[in-house]
XYZ file of C-alpha atoms in Angstrom:
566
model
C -3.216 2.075 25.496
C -1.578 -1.537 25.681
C -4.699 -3.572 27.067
C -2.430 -6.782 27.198
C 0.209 -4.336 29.158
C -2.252 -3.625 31.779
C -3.031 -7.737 32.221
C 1.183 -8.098 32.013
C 1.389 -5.649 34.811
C -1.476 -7.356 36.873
C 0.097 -11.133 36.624
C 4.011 -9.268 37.272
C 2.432 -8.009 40.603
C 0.902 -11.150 41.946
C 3.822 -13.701 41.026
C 7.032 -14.223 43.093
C 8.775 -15.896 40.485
C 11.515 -15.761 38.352
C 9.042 -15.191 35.269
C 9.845 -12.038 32.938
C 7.290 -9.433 32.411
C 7.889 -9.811 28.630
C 7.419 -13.587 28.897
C 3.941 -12.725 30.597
C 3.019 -10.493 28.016
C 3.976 -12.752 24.802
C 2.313 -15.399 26.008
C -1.545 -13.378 26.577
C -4.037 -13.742 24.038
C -7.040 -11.801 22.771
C -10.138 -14.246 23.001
C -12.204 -14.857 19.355
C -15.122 -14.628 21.515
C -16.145 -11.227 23.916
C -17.969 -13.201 26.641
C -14.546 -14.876 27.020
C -12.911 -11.816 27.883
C -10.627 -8.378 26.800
C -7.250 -10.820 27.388
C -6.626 -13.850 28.381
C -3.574 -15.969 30.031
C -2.627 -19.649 29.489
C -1.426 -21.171 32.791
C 0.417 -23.656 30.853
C 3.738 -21.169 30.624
C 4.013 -21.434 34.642
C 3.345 -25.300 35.093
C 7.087 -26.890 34.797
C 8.411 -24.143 37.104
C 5.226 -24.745 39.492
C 5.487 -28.652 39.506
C 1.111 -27.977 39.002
C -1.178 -28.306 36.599
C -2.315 -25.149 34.784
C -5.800 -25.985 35.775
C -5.061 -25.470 39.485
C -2.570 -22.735 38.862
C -5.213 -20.694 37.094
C -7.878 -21.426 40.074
C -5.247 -19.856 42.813
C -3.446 -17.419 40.834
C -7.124 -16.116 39.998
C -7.861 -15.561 43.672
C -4.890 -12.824 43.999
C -5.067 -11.066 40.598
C -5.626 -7.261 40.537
C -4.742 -3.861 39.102
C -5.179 -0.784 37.935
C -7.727 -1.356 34.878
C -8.463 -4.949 35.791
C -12.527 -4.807 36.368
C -12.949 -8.868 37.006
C -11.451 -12.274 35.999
C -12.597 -15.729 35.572
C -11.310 -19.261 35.150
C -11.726 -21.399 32.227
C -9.758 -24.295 32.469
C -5.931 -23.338 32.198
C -6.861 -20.290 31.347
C -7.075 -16.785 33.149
C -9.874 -14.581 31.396
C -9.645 -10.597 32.345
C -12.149 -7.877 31.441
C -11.113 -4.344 31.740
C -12.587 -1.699 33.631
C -14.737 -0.373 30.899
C -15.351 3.101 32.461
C -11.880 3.194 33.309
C -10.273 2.051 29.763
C -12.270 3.688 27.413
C -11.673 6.935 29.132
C -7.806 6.341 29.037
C -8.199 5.195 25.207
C -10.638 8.047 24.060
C -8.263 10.896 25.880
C -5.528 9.837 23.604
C -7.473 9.923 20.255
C -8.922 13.284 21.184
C -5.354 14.622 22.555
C -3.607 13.817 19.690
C -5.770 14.587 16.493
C -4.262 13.438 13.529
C -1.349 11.956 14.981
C -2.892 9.174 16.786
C -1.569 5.712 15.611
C 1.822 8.547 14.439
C 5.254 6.512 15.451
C 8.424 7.389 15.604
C 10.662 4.489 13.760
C 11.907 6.170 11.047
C 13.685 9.643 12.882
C 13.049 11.517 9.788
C 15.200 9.342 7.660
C 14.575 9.085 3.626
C 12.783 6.278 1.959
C 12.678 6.118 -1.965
C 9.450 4.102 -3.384
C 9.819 3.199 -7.154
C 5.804 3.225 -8.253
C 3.571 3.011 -11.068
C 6.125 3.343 -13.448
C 4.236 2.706 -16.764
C 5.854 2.371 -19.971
C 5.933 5.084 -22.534
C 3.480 5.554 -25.501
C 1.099 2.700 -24.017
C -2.061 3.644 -21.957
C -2.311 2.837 -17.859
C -4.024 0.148 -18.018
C -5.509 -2.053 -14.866
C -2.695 -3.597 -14.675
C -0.613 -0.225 -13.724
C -3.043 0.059 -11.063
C -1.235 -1.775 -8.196
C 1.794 -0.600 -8.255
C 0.571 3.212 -8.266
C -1.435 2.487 -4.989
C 0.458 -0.273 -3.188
C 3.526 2.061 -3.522
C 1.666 5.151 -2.546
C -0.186 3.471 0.202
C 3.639 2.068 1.478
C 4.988 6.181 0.950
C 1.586 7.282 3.187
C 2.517 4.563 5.993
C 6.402 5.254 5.694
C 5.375 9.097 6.751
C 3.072 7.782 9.580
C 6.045 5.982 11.219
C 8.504 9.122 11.041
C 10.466 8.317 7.518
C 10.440 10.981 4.654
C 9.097 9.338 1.822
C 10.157 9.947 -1.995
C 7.857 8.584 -4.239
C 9.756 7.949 -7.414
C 7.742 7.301 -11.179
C 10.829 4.993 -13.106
C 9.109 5.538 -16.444
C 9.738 2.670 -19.161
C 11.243 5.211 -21.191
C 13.560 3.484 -22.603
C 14.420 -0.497 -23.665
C 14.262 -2.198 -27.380
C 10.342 -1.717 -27.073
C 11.056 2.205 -28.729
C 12.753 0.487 -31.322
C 10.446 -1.814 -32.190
C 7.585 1.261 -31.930
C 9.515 3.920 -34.775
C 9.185 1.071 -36.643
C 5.707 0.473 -36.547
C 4.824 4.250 -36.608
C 7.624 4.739 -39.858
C 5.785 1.633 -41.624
C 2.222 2.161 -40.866
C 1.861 5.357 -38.786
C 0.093 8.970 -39.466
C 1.218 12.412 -37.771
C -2.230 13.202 -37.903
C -3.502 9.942 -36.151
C -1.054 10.443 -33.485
C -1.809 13.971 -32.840
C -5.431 13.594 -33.045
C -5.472 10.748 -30.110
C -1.549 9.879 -28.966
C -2.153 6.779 -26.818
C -4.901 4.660 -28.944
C -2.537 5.302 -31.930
C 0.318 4.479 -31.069
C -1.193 0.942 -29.058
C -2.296 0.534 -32.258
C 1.190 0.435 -34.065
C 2.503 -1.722 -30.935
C 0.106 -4.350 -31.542
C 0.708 -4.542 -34.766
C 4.112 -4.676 -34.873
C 3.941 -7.816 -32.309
C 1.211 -9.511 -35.013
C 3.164 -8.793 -38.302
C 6.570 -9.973 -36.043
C 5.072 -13.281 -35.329
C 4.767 -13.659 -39.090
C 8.076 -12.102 -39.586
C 11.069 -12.439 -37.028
C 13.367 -9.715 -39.349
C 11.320 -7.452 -37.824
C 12.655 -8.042 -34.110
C 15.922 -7.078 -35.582
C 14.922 -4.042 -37.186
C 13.378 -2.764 -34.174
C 16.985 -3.961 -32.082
C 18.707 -1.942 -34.899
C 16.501 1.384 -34.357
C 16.759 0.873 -30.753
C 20.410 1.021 -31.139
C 20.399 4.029 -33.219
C 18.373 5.050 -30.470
C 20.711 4.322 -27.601
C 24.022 6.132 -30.081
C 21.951 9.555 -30.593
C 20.250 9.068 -34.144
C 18.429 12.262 -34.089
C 15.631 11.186 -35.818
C 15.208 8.448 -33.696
C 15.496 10.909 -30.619
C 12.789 13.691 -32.126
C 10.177 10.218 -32.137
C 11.264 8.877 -28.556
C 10.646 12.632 -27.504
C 7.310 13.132 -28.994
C 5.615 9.617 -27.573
C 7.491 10.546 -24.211
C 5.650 14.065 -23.998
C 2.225 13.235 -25.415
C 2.366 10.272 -22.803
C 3.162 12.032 -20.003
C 0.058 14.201 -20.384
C -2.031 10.991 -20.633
C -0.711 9.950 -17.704
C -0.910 12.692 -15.414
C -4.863 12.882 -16.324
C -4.831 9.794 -14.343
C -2.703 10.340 -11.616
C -5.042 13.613 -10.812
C -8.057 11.214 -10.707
C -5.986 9.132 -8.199
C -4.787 11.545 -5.855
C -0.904 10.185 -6.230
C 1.494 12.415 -6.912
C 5.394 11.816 -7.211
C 8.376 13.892 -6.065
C 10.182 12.317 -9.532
C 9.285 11.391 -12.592
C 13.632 10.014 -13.149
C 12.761 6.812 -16.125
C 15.450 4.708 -17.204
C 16.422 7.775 -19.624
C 17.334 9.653 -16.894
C 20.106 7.086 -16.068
C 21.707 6.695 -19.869
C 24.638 9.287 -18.803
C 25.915 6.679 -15.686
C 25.592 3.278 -17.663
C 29.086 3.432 -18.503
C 30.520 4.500 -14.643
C 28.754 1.357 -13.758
C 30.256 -0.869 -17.037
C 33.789 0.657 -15.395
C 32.879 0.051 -11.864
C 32.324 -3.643 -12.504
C 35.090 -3.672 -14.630
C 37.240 -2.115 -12.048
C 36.526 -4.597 -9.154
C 37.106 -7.737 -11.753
C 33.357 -8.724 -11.905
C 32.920 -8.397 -15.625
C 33.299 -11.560 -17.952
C 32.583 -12.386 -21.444
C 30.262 -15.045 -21.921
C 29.031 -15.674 -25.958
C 30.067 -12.032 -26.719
C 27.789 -10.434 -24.184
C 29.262 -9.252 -20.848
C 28.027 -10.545 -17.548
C 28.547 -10.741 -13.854
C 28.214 -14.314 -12.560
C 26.401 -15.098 -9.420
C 26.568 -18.643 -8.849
C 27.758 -17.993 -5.136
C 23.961 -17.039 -4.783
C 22.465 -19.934 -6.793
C 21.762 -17.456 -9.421
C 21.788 -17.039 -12.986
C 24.477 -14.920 -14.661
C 23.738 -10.987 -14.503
C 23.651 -9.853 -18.534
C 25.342 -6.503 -17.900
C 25.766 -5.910 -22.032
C 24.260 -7.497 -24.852
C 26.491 -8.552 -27.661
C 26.168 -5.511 -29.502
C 26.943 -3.565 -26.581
C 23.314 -2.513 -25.642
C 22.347 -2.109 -21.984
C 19.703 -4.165 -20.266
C 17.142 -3.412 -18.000
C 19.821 -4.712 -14.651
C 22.251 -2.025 -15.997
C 19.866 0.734 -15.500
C 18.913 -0.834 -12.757
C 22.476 -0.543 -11.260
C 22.585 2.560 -12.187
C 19.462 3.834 -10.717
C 20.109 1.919 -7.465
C 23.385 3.939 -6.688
C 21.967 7.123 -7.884
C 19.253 7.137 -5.489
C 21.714 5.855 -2.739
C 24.311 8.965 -3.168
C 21.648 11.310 -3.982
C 18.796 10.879 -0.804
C 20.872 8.393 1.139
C 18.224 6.436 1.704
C 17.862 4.050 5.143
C 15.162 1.779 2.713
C 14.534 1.783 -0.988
C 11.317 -0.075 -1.954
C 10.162 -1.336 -5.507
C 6.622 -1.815 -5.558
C 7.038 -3.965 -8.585
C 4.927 -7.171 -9.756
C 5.794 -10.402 -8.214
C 7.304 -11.572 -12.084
C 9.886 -9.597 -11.377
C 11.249 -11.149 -7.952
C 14.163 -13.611 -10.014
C 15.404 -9.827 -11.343
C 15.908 -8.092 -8.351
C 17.722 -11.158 -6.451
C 20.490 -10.638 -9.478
C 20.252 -7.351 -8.898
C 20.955 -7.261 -5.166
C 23.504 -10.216 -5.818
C 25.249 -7.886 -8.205
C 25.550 -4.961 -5.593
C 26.894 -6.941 -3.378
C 29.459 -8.906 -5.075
C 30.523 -4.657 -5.813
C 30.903 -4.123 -1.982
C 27.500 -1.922 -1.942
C 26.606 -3.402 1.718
C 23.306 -0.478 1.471
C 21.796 -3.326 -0.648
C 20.360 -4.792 2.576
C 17.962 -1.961 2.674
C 16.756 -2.695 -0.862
C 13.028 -4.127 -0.727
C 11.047 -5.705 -3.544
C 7.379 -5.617 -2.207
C 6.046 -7.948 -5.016
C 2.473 -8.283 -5.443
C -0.497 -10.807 -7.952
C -1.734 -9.884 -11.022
C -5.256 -8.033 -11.526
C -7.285 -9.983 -13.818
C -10.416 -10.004 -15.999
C -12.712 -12.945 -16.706
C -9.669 -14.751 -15.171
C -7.363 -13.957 -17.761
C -3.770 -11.858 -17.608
C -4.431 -8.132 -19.144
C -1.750 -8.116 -22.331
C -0.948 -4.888 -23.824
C 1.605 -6.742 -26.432
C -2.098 -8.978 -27.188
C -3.974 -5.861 -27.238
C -6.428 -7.401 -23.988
C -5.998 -4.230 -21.841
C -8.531 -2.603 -19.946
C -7.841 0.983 -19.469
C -7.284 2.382 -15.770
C -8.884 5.566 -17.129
C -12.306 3.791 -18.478
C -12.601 1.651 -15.299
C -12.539 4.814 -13.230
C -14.979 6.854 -15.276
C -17.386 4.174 -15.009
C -16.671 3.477 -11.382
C -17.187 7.360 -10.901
C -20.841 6.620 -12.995
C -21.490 3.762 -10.919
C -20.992 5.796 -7.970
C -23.149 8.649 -8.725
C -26.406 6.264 -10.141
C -26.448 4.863 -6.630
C -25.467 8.308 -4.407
C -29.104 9.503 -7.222
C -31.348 6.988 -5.327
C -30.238 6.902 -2.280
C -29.612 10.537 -1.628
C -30.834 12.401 -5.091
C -31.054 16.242 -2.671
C -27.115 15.423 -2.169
C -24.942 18.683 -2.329
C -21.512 18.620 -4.792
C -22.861 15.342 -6.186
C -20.139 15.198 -8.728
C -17.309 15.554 -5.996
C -18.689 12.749 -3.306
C -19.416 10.195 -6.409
C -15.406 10.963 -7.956
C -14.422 10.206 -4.517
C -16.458 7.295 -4.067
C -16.028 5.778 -7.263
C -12.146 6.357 -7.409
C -12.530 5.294 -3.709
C -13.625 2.309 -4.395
C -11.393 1.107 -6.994
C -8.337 1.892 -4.839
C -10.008 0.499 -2.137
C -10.624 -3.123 -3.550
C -6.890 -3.464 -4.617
C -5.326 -2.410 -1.088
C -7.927 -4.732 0.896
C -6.971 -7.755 -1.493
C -3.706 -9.333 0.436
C -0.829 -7.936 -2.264
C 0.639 -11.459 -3.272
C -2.573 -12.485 -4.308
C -4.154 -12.350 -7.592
C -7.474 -11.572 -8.067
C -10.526 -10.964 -10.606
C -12.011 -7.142 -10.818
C -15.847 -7.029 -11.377
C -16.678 -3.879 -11.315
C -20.184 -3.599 -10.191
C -18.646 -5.495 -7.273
C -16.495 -2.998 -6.337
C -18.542 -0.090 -6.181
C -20.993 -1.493 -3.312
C -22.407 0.352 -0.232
C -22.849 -2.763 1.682
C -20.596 -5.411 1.858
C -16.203 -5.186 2.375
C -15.866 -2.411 0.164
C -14.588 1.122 0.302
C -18.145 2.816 -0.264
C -19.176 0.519 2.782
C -16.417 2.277 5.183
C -16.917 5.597 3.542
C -20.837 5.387 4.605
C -19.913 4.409 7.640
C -17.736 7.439 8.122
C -20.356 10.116 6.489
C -23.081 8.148 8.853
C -21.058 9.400 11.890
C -20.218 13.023 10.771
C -24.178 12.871 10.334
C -25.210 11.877 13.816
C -22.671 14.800 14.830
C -24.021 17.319 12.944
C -27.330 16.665 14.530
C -25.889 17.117 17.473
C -23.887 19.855 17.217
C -20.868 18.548 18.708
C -17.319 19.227 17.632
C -14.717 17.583 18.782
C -12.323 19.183 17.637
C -13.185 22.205 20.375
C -13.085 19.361 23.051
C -12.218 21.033 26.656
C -10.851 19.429 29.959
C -13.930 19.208 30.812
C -14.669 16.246 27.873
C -17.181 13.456 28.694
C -15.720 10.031 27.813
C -17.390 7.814 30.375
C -19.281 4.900 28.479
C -20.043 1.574 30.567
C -21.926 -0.823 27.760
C -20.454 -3.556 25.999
C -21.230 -3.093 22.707
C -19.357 0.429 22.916
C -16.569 -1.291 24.660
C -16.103 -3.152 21.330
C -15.562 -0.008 19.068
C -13.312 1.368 21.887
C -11.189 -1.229 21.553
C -11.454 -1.454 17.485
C -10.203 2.082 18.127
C -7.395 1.226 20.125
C -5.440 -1.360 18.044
C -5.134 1.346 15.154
C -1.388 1.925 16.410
C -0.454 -1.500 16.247
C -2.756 -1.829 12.917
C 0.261 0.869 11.319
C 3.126 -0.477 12.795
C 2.230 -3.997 11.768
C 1.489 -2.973 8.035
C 4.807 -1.085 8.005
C 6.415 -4.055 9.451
C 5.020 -5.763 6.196
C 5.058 -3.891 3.809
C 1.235 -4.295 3.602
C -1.547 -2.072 3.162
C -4.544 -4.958 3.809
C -3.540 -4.589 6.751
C -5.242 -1.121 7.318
C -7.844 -2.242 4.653
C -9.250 -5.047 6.602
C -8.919 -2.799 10.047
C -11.237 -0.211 8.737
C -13.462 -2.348 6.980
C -13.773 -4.125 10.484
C -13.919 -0.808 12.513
C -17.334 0.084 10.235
C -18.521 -3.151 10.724
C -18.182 -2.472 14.855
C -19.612 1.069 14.813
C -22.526 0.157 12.544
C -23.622 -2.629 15.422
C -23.052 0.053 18.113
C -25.371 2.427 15.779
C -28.202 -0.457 15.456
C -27.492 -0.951 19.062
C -27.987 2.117 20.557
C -29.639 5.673 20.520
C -26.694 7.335 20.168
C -28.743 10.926 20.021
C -30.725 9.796 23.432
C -30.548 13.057 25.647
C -28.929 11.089 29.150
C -25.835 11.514 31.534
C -24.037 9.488 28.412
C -24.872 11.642 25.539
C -21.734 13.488 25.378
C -19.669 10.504 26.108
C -21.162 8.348 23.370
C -20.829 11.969 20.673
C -17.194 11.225 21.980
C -17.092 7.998 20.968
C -18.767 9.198 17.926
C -16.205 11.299 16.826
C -13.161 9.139 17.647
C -14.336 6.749 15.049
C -14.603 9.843 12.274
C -11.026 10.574 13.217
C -9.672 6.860 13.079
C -11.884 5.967 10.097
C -10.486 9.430 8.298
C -7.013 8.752 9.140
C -6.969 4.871 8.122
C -8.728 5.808 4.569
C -6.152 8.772 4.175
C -2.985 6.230 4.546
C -4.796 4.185 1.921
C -5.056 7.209 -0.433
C -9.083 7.166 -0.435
C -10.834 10.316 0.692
C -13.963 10.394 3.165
C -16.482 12.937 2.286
C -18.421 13.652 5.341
C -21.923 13.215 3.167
C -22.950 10.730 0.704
């Protein structure tokens, strides 16, 4: 229900002027403060065409106000201050929840319509570390919204599977590595051999070239450069999927820049074709200084492709394979310079679909304040920090609820909860330090907080023995106290909560509205004896069970479970 609709409707029907409805209802506010009202209007909009001041407009328009929904309004100043019919609103707002389920806050932009997400996307033969962490659940928070707005989501993995990097790593394993060592533990061994490759090359810059020369061989078919790239591409991909299965994420494709070797060339040609191509120093570029940018370095000297080649390549791939109406990168904000060239590029090719390109940047995760380096060797691994969030988790579910059934399962879901949780509430431009024993709070903004909140609810309905999802047409919503009022209406901006986060690109968004929907149930548990047996009872289980559903529902799209005990 649109509460600022109903006050739009109200003001429509008591002015004879030439004021727009839609004026009216841009122009209403929702007061910081509940004694002020549910909406208010600022007379100031009407005073030019009423020659008054908005003080005195307010005082007579006041006198003639009502409508279906409006329960009183007051004057403060220029301002118009409405509250609702309780009785009448919540029972409009809780008939919706309970009629449709699941689908509540569901809308209907996208018709169906495919949207690729690029995500995660670690690089070969190095471990996830924290820093792979945002991308995997930004993007897979974006795909879960996407689908809650009507569009098909794809959720892509672009492995770094390929780049000079593999060069520079079958050198390090031919000069210093072990079949055994790798075989015995894949991922620590070969980290290993990329670190110190980067240590001896800052002695010794030949080696840069060596590993460009391998990388090469690499790129022309060397078949002992292919077996290696093979072997750290499988044992990785195990590694990796470990994690993902901790998650919860899960991709349609798992298409790295390997996939795309085979169309490099159709894209050299295509550029070529349309007279984009020049030679600048011996390497082969597109130049963009219609868009204030930097020359696009489609070939290297020696003919190697660069990362905006593949990227070319993988950009009209997706395009003429899902025909996507958006294509989102959830890619670090470092890379924002790269995919301006790259949309610059399509463009100067005729590609017009590059308009429905979107980088979603976001800030770096860091530790003691400092930038996690795999090339340094100061990684954290994504796998440790969830293992100990998962302990964390557990110790604390041991002392506050040690008779807890499945144990295991509610502290992997509360610990893996609460890592994914602290990312997606952190706004994703912004960079910020993980702590931890911060993270993995009951109390406080934090996804165990909203999780309790949740399993607090299913407990109060248990005791009960109501369930909602059997509701008749014969359902109780009729509530008439304030503090109840508030979660109603916590409950009814969860439409506008999606829409808005799809609108940005921004899963805080639903972060911060859950965190603040617990926060509002919790006073209306302190507040009130839910359990009281009264004409109410079944009206306030209602209630009850609306948050479950919204609280459920807003966690889901954030890819954190809510086990209904903890």
């Amino acid at each position: 229900m649109d509460l600022k609709q109903l006050v739009a409707d109200a003001i429509d029907q008591s002015l004879d002027l030439d004021l727009l409805k839609d004026e009216i209802y841009d122009v209403l506010e929702v007061p910081r403060h509940e004694g002020h009202g549910d909406v208010a209007f600022p007379c100031f909009v009407l005073a030019k065409q009423l020659r008054k001041s908005p003080n005195a407009i307010a005082e007579e328009l006041a006198e003639n106000i009502s409508g279906e929904g409006i329960g009183s309004v007051e004057v403060a100043g220029p301002y118009i201050n409405f509250f609702l019919d309780q009785e009448l609103v919540t029972e409009d707002i809780l008939k919706e929840i309970y009629s449709q389920g699941d689908e509540f806050g569901q809308l209907h932009i996208g018709k169906g319509e495919n949207v690729t997400i690029d995500m995660s996307s670690p690089n070969i033969a190095k471990p996830m570390s924290m820093g792979h962490l945002r991308s995997t659940v930004i993007g897979n928070a974006i795909a879960n919204i996407e689908a809650k707005v009507g569009f098909n989501p794809i959720r892509i993995n672009h492995l770094g599977d390929w780049g000079t990097q593999f060069g520079k790593l079958i050198v390090a394993y031919k000069r210093w590595g072990s079949e055994e060592a790798v075989k015995a533990d894949p991922i620590a061994s070969l980290l290993e051999y990329y670190v110190k490759f980067h240590e001896e090359a800052d002695k010794d810059d030949s080696l840069n070239d060596e590993g460009r020369h391998w990388f090469k061989k690499l790129e022309d078919g060397d078949p002992e450069a292919v077996k290696l790239w093979k072997w750290f591409k499988d044992e990785s991909l195990k590694e990796f999927n470990r994690i993902y299965d901790k998650l919860g994420v899960k991709f349609d494709y798992y298409t790295g820049e390997a996939f795309y070797n085979d169309r490099l060339q159709g894209i050299v040609d295509e550029l070529d074709e349309k007279g984009l191509l020049e030679k600048n120093q011996g390497a082969t570029i597109v130049n963009l200084d219609e868009f204030d940018l930097n020359p696009a370095l489609i070939l290297k000297s020696d003919g190697a492709s660069l990362y905006i080649t593949r990227d070319l390549a993988t950009a009209e791939y997706r395009k003429e394979t899902f025909d996507f109406a958006e294509s989102i990168y959830a890619v670090g904000n470092e890379q924002s310079y790269h995919f301006k060239q790259l949309k610059a590029v399509l463009q100067r090719a005729g590609h017009d679909w590059q308009e429905q390109m979107h980088h979603i940047p976001f800030g770096l995760i860091t530790a003691g304040g400092k930038k996690l380096s795999t090339r340094k060797g100061n990684v954290i691994l994504l796998e440790d920090v969830l293992n100990d969030a998962v302990e964390l988790a557990k110790e604390q579910i041991e002392s506050k609820n040690p008779d807890l059934p499945n144990k295991d399962e509610v502290a992997h879901q509360v610990g893996v909860g609460a890592v994914i949780f602290h990312d997606l509430k952190n706004d994703r431009l912004n960079t910020f330090d993980f702590v931890l024993e911060e993270v993995v709070q009951f109390e406080g903004e934090t996804g165990p907080y909203v999780q309790y909140a949740n399993a607090r609810a299913h407990s109060i309905l248990r005791k009960a023995g109501f369930d909602g999802s059997k509701a008749t047409d014969n359902q109780e919503f009729k509530l008439t106290d304030d503090v109840a009022f508030s979660v109603v209406k916590e409950l009814n901006q969860f439409p506008s909560i999606v829409e808005k986060a799809y609108m940005t690109y921004e899963p805080s968004v639903i972060a911060k509205y859950v965190i603040g929907l617990a926060q509002s149930f919790n006073r209306y548990y302190a507040h009130t004896r839910i359990l009281n047996e009264d004409s109410e009872l079944q009206s306030r289980l209602s209630l009850v069970y609306a948050v479950t559903k919204v609280l459920e529902e807003g966690l889901a799209l954030l890819g954190v479970e809510a086990p209904q005990e903890m």
